[in-house]
Amino acid sequence: MSLSSKHLIGLKNVPKEDIELILDTATTFREVLERPIKKVPTLQGKTICNLFFESSTRTRLSFELAQKRLSADTINFSTSTSSTKKGETFKDTVRNIEAMKVDMIVVRHESAGVPEYLTRISQANIINAGDGRHEHPTQALLDMYSIREKLGKLKGLKVCIVGDIAHSRVALSNIYGLQAVGAKVTLCGPKTMIPREIENLGVKVIHDIDKAISEHDVLNVLRIQLEREAGSTIPSLREYHNYFGITSERLEKNNRDVLILHPGPINRGVELSSEVADGPYQIILNQVTNGVAIRMAVLYLLGTRP
Amino acid sequence: MELPLEWQYYIYLELDHNGSEMKSILKSMRIIDPQLKIDRVTDILIENGMIKVIDDINENDFPDTNIYDFSNCICAPGFFDMHVHLREPGREDEETVITGSNSAAAGGFTGVACMPNTTPAIDSAEVINLIKEKSSKHLVDVFPIGAVSKGRNGEILAPISEMFSNGAVGFSDDGTAVKSAALLKNALEYTSMYNAPIIEHCEEESLADGAMNEGLVSTTLGLPSLPTVSEDLIVMRGILLAEYTGGRIHIAHISSKRSVELVREAKKKGINVTAEVTPHHFTLTDETLRTFDTNFKMSPPLRCREDVEAMIEGLKDGTIDCIASDHAPHSIEEKEMEFIYAPNGIIGLETQLGISLSELYHKKHLTLEELINKFAVNPRRILNLDIPKLEVGSAANLTIFDANKIWTVDKSKFKSKSKNTPFDKRLLTGKSVAVINNEQIYFDGEFKKI
C-alpha cells in the first residue's frame, strides 16, 4: 500500500483510502512513541528541510520530532520575514536549499499556494504545514486520528468546527478529510467569520453555540486570533466568549457527551473557558501526541513511496 | 542575426526617408469603416502615408509601387487601446514607450493612451512631454493620461490645465480610485472645462485588501479576497458625482455584473458615463486561479461566470463602449513571488485582438462592425481624438487583420519587454497582420515607410 500522490498539499480530493492508510500507519507509530526507545531507522539517510516562513512552535517541533524519531537528517530554515524582503526571491531560496540535495520539504507560509508552487519548482516531496487560510492537512489528520482513537470511528459522526472559519487553515482540511471518510460537518461561528459560499462544500452553517454543543458528537474549536479579530470581525473577545465560547455551564445543560478538540494554542476565557480546557471532554494533549505519530506516518509513507 | 525590434526601430529611424516618393498598394482587402458605412472588398493606394485611391486597382498602372497582398484580410480604421501601462519613466526594465509601442503595433494598434502610475507619476507637463517626445517618431500614437492628484497620492489636484494643454487626453489615479469623493467631485468639475474624462479604477479601498475575487473559489483556496461590491460602490460614486457635476466619468476595466447594471441605468438617465472592459474579464473566471498562477492575478480580479456573461451582454447592448487591455508589464522575478505578494497585472496588447475575435466575433456576440467600433471608434471618441476614416485624402491610419487565422500564443515571441500573460499557449482565431500610421507600416515583424 502506498499513497496516490507524491506530495501532501491538502486533503481536497485525497481519496479515502489514502486517509485511512495514513491513520492506520500512525497507529503503528503511536505505539513506537510509547516505547522506552522511541526511534526507528525507517528514514535513515533521508534529508528533510523544514521551511517555515511564518512563526510556528508546535507544528515545527512536532514535525522535527517526527523526523528525528524516523532517523532522518533534518535542517531548519525559519524566518518570519518573506525572502523577498531580504532581496532574494522565494524561488531562489528554494533552489538553493534544493541544491543541497534534500529529499523532502515541509513548508509553512502565510501565502496560500506556496506548497503547490513548490511542487512545480522542486523535485522533493512537499508536505504542507499550513499555507495562508488554505490547508493544514496534517492538523486535520491528527484531529481525525484523535477522534477515531476516542470514539472508535469517524463514519457517521457529526462534527462541528467552531470559531473563525474564514481565517483558518485547519477548517478546510478538516472539512475535506472528514467528508471523505463519511462524517458530517457543521460550521458554527459569527457570520463575519464564515467565508462566502462555503455551504457549497456540503457543510451546514449555524450561529448558535448551544445547538453546536447539543447536536454534535465532536466540537473542533478553533483559536481566535486575538490581535486581528477584536473590533473588526467581532466587537470584543468578551462578547465572543459570551455568545460563542464553550463553558462548563453550556456543557452541563447538554445531556450527552461531546468530544472537544482544539488545535492550540488555547485562548483561555475566549473560545474555551479554563474549566473546559482542562475538563473531561477535551483531548487537547492527546492531539499533540498524536500529531507526532501522524507526521511520522506522512513522512514515512511519502519518503518510502516507490 | 536577427536584431531586437527595438534596435531595428532605431536603425530604421536613422535611415534617410526624404526625397523619394512612396507609393504602396494594399490589395484585395475587405475594408470596413462603420462611420462611413463602408463594407466592401477592394484595394487602397497609399502615397506618402495618405490614402489616394480606394477602388479596384490594376497594379500595372502604378509602376514602382510596393504591393501588399492582403487578400482574406479586413482593413479597418486603426485600433486604439485607451488603457496601457508603458512603465516609463521609472520601470524601463519592464517596458518603455518604444517597446510598449512596438507591442501595440504587433498587436494591431495604431494608438494607445498610457496611464500615469509611473515613477514619477505623469502629473506635470514635463512628464507628458517626455513621453510624447519618446514616441514622436513611432508608428503608434501615444497619448498620456494625466494623474488626477499630484503624485497620485489623493491629496491635492495635479495641474490638470497644464497637462491638458500639453497633450493629456484624460485624467486618472489608475491603480487606485480617486481617494476621496471630495477630490473626485472637484476633479470632475475641473476637467469638465475641457470635456476630458476622469478614468476611474473602481475599488473601494477599505474593501480591497485581497488577492482575488471573493466567492467560493477564494473560500476554497484560502486566499484573502475582495468582493465585487468594492467595485460597485466606486462605480456608483462616480456615476452620482458625474450626474451632480456634469463632468464625464469613464469606468476603467469594468468587471462586475452589478457595475454593468449601474452603468446601463446611468446611461439611460443620460449621465455622462462610459466604460471599458478587458479581454481577460470577458473571457476568464476566478476558477483559473486554482493553480495559484500569478499570471492570473490582476486588479480588478477575475470574477465569476455570471460576471463574465454580464461583460459580454454589456458589450452587446452598448453599455460597455470599448475594449482595452490594461496592459500591465511586470518583471519575471516580481510575478514569481508568493501569490499574496505578487503584483497585480498582466500584459495584453498582443493578445487582445485575437481573444476578442475568438470570444466575441466567432462566438457571434459582436459583428465585425461592432468590434471595430469598440476598438477604433469609441475609445477615441471618449478621449476626444480624431477618428481615422477610410476615405481618399485622409492620412492612412489602418489596422489590417485576418479574422480567421488560427494561431497559438507564444509569449517568447512578444515584442513587449514583459511576458506576464495568462494566455500563453492558448489557441486563438484571428490575428493582426499589419498596421499603418504616421507614414509607416508594421508588417511581417518590421517597420517600413509607406
PDB file of C-alpha atoms in Angstrom, chain B residues 236-386:
ATOM      1  CA  MET B 236     -21.920  54.269  -8.169  1.00  0.00           C
ATOM      2  CA  ARG B 237     -19.949  57.093  -6.571  1.00  0.00           C
ATOM      3  CA  GLY B 238     -18.541  58.082  -9.965  1.00  0.00           C
ATOM      4  CA  ILE B 239     -21.925  57.978 -11.640  1.00  0.00           C
ATOM      5  CA  LEU B 240     -23.601  60.078  -8.946  1.00  0.00           C
ATOM      6  CA  LEU B 241     -20.816  62.654  -8.945  1.00  0.00           C
ATOM      7  CA  ALA B 242     -20.780  62.816 -12.749  1.00  0.00           C
ATOM      8  CA  GLU B 243     -24.525  63.432 -12.640  1.00  0.00           C
ATOM      9  CA  TYR B 244     -24.143  66.095  -9.984  1.00  0.00           C
ATOM     10  CA  THR B 245     -21.199  67.943 -11.546  1.00  0.00           C
ATOM     11  CA  GLY B 246     -21.929  67.401 -15.230  1.00  0.00           C
ATOM     12  CA  GLY B 247     -18.398  66.004 -15.589  1.00  0.00           C
ATOM     13  CA  ARG B 248     -17.512  62.870 -17.511  1.00  0.00           C
ATOM     14  CA  ILE B 249     -16.674  59.600 -15.817  1.00  0.00           C
ATOM     15  CA  HIS B 250     -15.140  56.638 -17.636  1.00  0.00           C
ATOM     16  CA  ILE B 251     -15.182  53.304 -15.819  1.00  0.00           C
ATOM     17  CA  ALA B 252     -11.878  51.538 -16.421  1.00  0.00           C
ATOM     18  CA  HIS B 253     -11.755  47.741 -16.681  1.00  0.00           C
ATOM     19  CA  ILE B 254     -15.309  47.086 -15.514  1.00  0.00           C
ATOM     20  CA  SER B 255     -15.599  43.552 -14.153  1.00  0.00           C
ATOM     21  CA  SER B 256     -18.687  43.100 -12.005  1.00  0.00           C
ATOM     22  CA  LYS B 257     -22.184  42.280 -13.188  1.00  0.00           C
ATOM     23  CA  ARG B 258     -23.734  44.796 -10.825  1.00  0.00           C
ATOM     24  CA  SER B 259     -21.423  47.538 -12.103  1.00  0.00           C
ATOM     25  CA  VAL B 260     -22.549  46.860 -15.669  1.00  0.00           C
ATOM     26  CA  GLU B 261     -26.156  47.246 -14.497  1.00  0.00           C
ATOM     27  CA  LEU B 262     -25.277  50.538 -12.784  1.00  0.00           C
ATOM     28  CA  VAL B 263     -23.663  51.911 -15.954  1.00  0.00           C
ATOM     29  CA  ARG B 264     -26.603  50.728 -18.034  1.00  0.00           C
ATOM     30  CA  GLU B 265     -29.096  52.527 -15.797  1.00  0.00           C
ATOM     31  CA  ALA B 266     -26.941  55.657 -15.699  1.00  0.00           C
ATOM     32  CA  LYS B 267     -26.666  55.775 -19.484  1.00  0.00           C
ATOM     33  CA  LYS B 268     -30.451  55.506 -19.722  1.00  0.00           C
ATOM     34  CA  LYS B 269     -30.697  58.543 -17.467  1.00  0.00           C
ATOM     35  CA  GLY B 270     -28.349  60.437 -19.756  1.00  0.00           C
ATOM     36  CA  ILE B 271     -25.484  60.669 -17.302  1.00  0.00           C
ATOM     37  CA  ASN B 272     -22.048  61.153 -18.880  1.00  0.00           C
ATOM     38  CA  VAL B 273     -20.613  57.734 -18.189  1.00  0.00           C
ATOM     39  CA  THR B 274     -18.662  55.374 -20.435  1.00  0.00           C
ATOM     40  CA  ALA B 275     -16.985  52.048 -19.740  1.00  0.00           C
ATOM     41  CA  GLU B 276     -14.289  49.735 -20.993  1.00  0.00           C
ATOM     42  CA  VAL B 277     -13.698  46.022 -20.404  1.00  0.00           C
ATOM     43  CA  THR B 278     -10.532  43.964 -20.749  1.00  0.00           C
ATOM     44  CA  PRO B 279     -10.368  40.721 -22.740  1.00  0.00           C
ATOM     45  CA  HIS B 280      -9.488  38.761 -19.592  1.00  0.00           C
ATOM     46  CA  HIS B 281     -12.605  39.970 -17.816  1.00  0.00           C
ATOM     47  CA  PHE B 282     -14.902  38.793 -20.595  1.00  0.00           C
ATOM     48  CA  THR B 283     -13.020  35.509 -21.016  1.00  0.00           C
ATOM     49  CA  LEU B 284     -11.614  34.135 -17.756  1.00  0.00           C
ATOM     50  CA  THR B 285     -13.123  33.377 -14.351  1.00  0.00           C
ATOM     51  CA  ASP B 286     -11.632  33.014 -10.890  1.00  0.00           C
ATOM     52  CA  GLU B 287     -11.621  29.242 -11.429  1.00  0.00           C
ATOM     53  CA  THR B 288      -8.325  29.763 -13.291  1.00  0.00           C
ATOM     54  CA  LEU B 289      -6.654  30.692 -10.000  1.00  0.00           C
ATOM     55  CA  ARG B 290      -6.847  27.141  -8.735  1.00  0.00           C
ATOM     56  CA  THR B 291      -3.246  26.613  -9.880  1.00  0.00           C
ATOM     57  CA  PHE B 292      -2.121  29.720  -7.944  1.00  0.00           C
ATOM     58  CA  ASP B 293      -0.509  31.037 -11.138  1.00  0.00           C
ATOM     59  CA  THR B 294       0.244  34.718 -10.537  1.00  0.00           C
ATOM     60  CA  ASN B 295      -0.297  35.443 -14.237  1.00  0.00           C
ATOM     61  CA  PHE B 296      -3.984  35.290 -13.368  1.00  0.00           C
ATOM     62  CA  LYS B 297      -3.631  37.896 -10.636  1.00  0.00           C
ATOM     63  CA  MET B 298      -4.734  41.395 -11.559  1.00  0.00           C
ATOM     64  CA  SER B 299      -6.870  44.265 -10.322  1.00  0.00           C
ATOM     65  CA  PRO B 300      -9.794  44.091 -10.592  1.00  0.00           C
ATOM     66  CA  PRO B 301      -9.548  40.338 -10.128  1.00  0.00           C
ATOM     67  CA  LEU B 302     -11.071  37.690 -12.354  1.00  0.00           C
ATOM     68  CA  ARG B 303     -14.691  37.243 -11.354  1.00  0.00           C
ATOM     69  CA  CYS B 304     -17.345  34.534 -11.726  1.00  0.00           C
ATOM     70  CA  ARG B 305     -19.082  33.088 -14.762  1.00  0.00           C
ATOM     71  CA  GLU B 306     -22.133  35.334 -14.309  1.00  0.00           C
ATOM     72  CA  ASP B 307     -19.896  38.407 -14.318  1.00  0.00           C
ATOM     73  CA  VAL B 308     -18.135  37.241 -17.486  1.00  0.00           C
ATOM     74  CA  GLU B 309     -21.538  36.787 -19.118  1.00  0.00           C
ATOM     75  CA  ALA B 310     -22.591  40.260 -17.982  1.00  0.00           C
ATOM     76  CA  MET B 311     -19.483  41.721 -19.662  1.00  0.00           C
ATOM     77  CA  ILE B 312     -20.498  40.146 -22.955  1.00  0.00           C
ATOM     78  CA  GLU B 313     -24.088  41.379 -22.531  1.00  0.00           C
ATOM     79  CA  GLY B 314     -22.745  44.847 -21.781  1.00  0.00           C
ATOM     80  CA  LEU B 315     -20.606  44.806 -24.907  1.00  0.00           C
ATOM     81  CA  LYS B 316     -23.557  43.644 -26.994  1.00  0.00           C
ATOM     82  CA  ASP B 317     -26.051  46.253 -25.852  1.00  0.00           C
ATOM     83  CA  GLY B 318     -23.544  49.108 -25.872  1.00  0.00           C
ATOM     84  CA  THR B 319     -23.360  49.593 -22.110  1.00  0.00           C
ATOM     85  CA  ILE B 320     -19.649  48.874 -22.452  1.00  0.00           C
ATOM     86  CA  ASP B 321     -18.205  51.217 -25.069  1.00  0.00           C
ATOM     87  CA  CYS B 322     -14.826  49.755 -25.751  1.00  0.00           C
ATOM     88  CA  ILE B 323     -12.252  47.047 -25.172  1.00  0.00           C
ATOM     89  CA  ALA B 324      -8.918  47.917 -23.580  1.00  0.00           C
ATOM     90  CA  SER B 325      -6.073  45.683 -22.497  1.00  0.00           C
ATOM     91  CA  ASP B 326      -4.925  47.208 -19.184  1.00  0.00           C
ATOM     92  CA  HIS B 327      -1.509  46.099 -20.482  1.00  0.00           C
ATOM     93  CA  ALA B 328       0.490  45.952 -17.243  1.00  0.00           C
ATOM     94  CA  PRO B 329       4.044  44.679 -17.695  1.00  0.00           C
ATOM     95  CA  HIS B 330       5.828  43.144 -14.712  1.00  0.00           C
ATOM     96  CA  SER B 331       9.240  41.562 -14.467  1.00  0.00           C
ATOM     97  CA  ILE B 332       9.529  37.793 -14.160  1.00  0.00           C
ATOM     98  CA  GLU B 333      11.013  37.959 -10.661  1.00  0.00           C
ATOM     99  CA  GLU B 334       8.178  40.147  -9.436  1.00  0.00           C
ATOM    100  CA  LYS B 335       5.496  37.858 -10.809  1.00  0.00           C
ATOM    101  CA  GLU B 336       7.231  34.737  -9.483  1.00  0.00           C
ATOM    102  CA  MET B 337       6.654  35.807  -5.919  1.00  0.00           C
ATOM    103  CA  GLU B 338       4.357  34.063  -3.496  1.00  0.00           C
ATOM    104  CA  PHE B 339       0.758  34.676  -4.599  1.00  0.00           C
ATOM    105  CA  ILE B 340      -0.229  37.237  -1.981  1.00  0.00           C
ATOM    106  CA  TYR B 341       2.946  39.279  -2.574  1.00  0.00           C
ATOM    107  CA  ALA B 342       2.969  39.175  -6.383  1.00  0.00           C
ATOM    108  CA  PRO B 343       1.929  42.436  -8.051  1.00  0.00           C
ATOM    109  CA  ASN B 344      -1.366  42.776  -9.891  1.00  0.00           C
ATOM    110  CA  GLY B 345      -1.455  42.968 -13.655  1.00  0.00           C
ATOM    111  CA  ILE B 346      -0.949  41.165 -16.937  1.00  0.00           C
ATOM    112  CA  ILE B 347       0.100  42.256 -20.397  1.00  0.00           C
ATOM    113  CA  GLY B 348      -2.460  42.202 -23.185  1.00  0.00           C
ATOM    114  CA  LEU B 349      -1.562  44.323 -26.210  1.00  0.00           C
ATOM    115  CA  GLU B 350      -0.551  41.381 -28.359  1.00  0.00           C
ATOM    116  CA  THR B 351      -3.362  39.024 -27.419  1.00  0.00           C
ATOM    117  CA  GLN B 352      -6.442  41.194 -27.090  1.00  0.00           C
ATOM    118  CA  LEU B 353      -7.421  41.347 -30.753  1.00  0.00           C
ATOM    119  CA  GLY B 354      -7.113  37.560 -31.098  1.00  0.00           C
ATOM    120  CA  ILE B 355      -9.091  36.971 -27.921  1.00  0.00           C
ATOM    121  CA  SER B 356     -11.788  39.444 -28.891  1.00  0.00           C
ATOM    122  CA  LEU B 357     -12.176  37.916 -32.342  1.00  0.00           C
ATOM    123  CA  SER B 358     -12.246  34.387 -30.880  1.00  0.00           C
ATOM    124  CA  GLU B 359     -14.563  35.098 -27.983  1.00  0.00           C
ATOM    125  CA  LEU B 360     -16.814  37.836 -29.342  1.00  0.00           C
ATOM    126  CA  TYR B 361     -16.869  37.668 -33.141  1.00  0.00           C
ATOM    127  CA  HIS B 362     -16.539  33.945 -33.757  1.00  0.00           C
ATOM    128  CA  LYS B 363     -18.967  33.181 -30.939  1.00  0.00           C
ATOM    129  CA  LYS B 364     -21.381  35.586 -32.619  1.00  0.00           C
ATOM    130  CA  HIS B 365     -21.716  38.052 -29.782  1.00  0.00           C
ATOM    131  CA  LEU B 366     -20.477  41.002 -31.859  1.00  0.00           C
ATOM    132  CA  THR B 367     -20.331  41.681 -35.597  1.00  0.00           C
ATOM    133  CA  LEU B 368     -17.079  42.848 -37.138  1.00  0.00           C
ATOM    134  CA  GLU B 369     -18.532  46.331 -37.439  1.00  0.00           C
ATOM    135  CA  GLU B 370     -19.400  46.359 -33.724  1.00  0.00           C
ATOM    136  CA  LEU B 371     -15.958  45.064 -32.837  1.00  0.00           C
ATOM    137  CA  ILE B 372     -14.310  47.783 -34.911  1.00  0.00           C
ATOM    138  CA  ASN B 373     -16.411  50.356 -33.094  1.00  0.00           C
ATOM    139  CA  LYS B 374     -15.185  49.014 -29.751  1.00  0.00           C
ATOM    140  CA  PHE B 375     -11.551  49.072 -30.874  1.00  0.00           C
ATOM    141  CA  ALA B 376     -11.229  52.036 -33.221  1.00  0.00           C
ATOM    142  CA  VAL B 377     -14.106  54.455 -32.865  1.00  0.00           C
ATOM    143  CA  ASN B 378     -15.379  54.558 -29.287  1.00  0.00           C
ATOM    144  CA  PRO B 379     -12.076  54.831 -27.393  1.00  0.00           C
ATOM    145  CA  ARG B 380     -11.047  57.842 -29.500  1.00  0.00           C
ATOM    146  CA  ARG B 381     -14.480  59.383 -29.087  1.00  0.00           C
ATOM    147  CA  ILE B 382     -14.187  59.048 -25.299  1.00  0.00           C
ATOM    148  CA  LEU B 383     -10.801  60.793 -25.394  1.00  0.00           C
ATOM    149  CA  ASN B 384     -11.935  63.454 -27.920  1.00  0.00           C
ATOM    150  CA  LEU B 385      -9.463  62.266 -30.545  1.00  0.00           C
ATOM    151  CA  ASP B 386      -9.925  62.352 -34.323  1.00  0.00           C
TER     152      ASP B 386
END
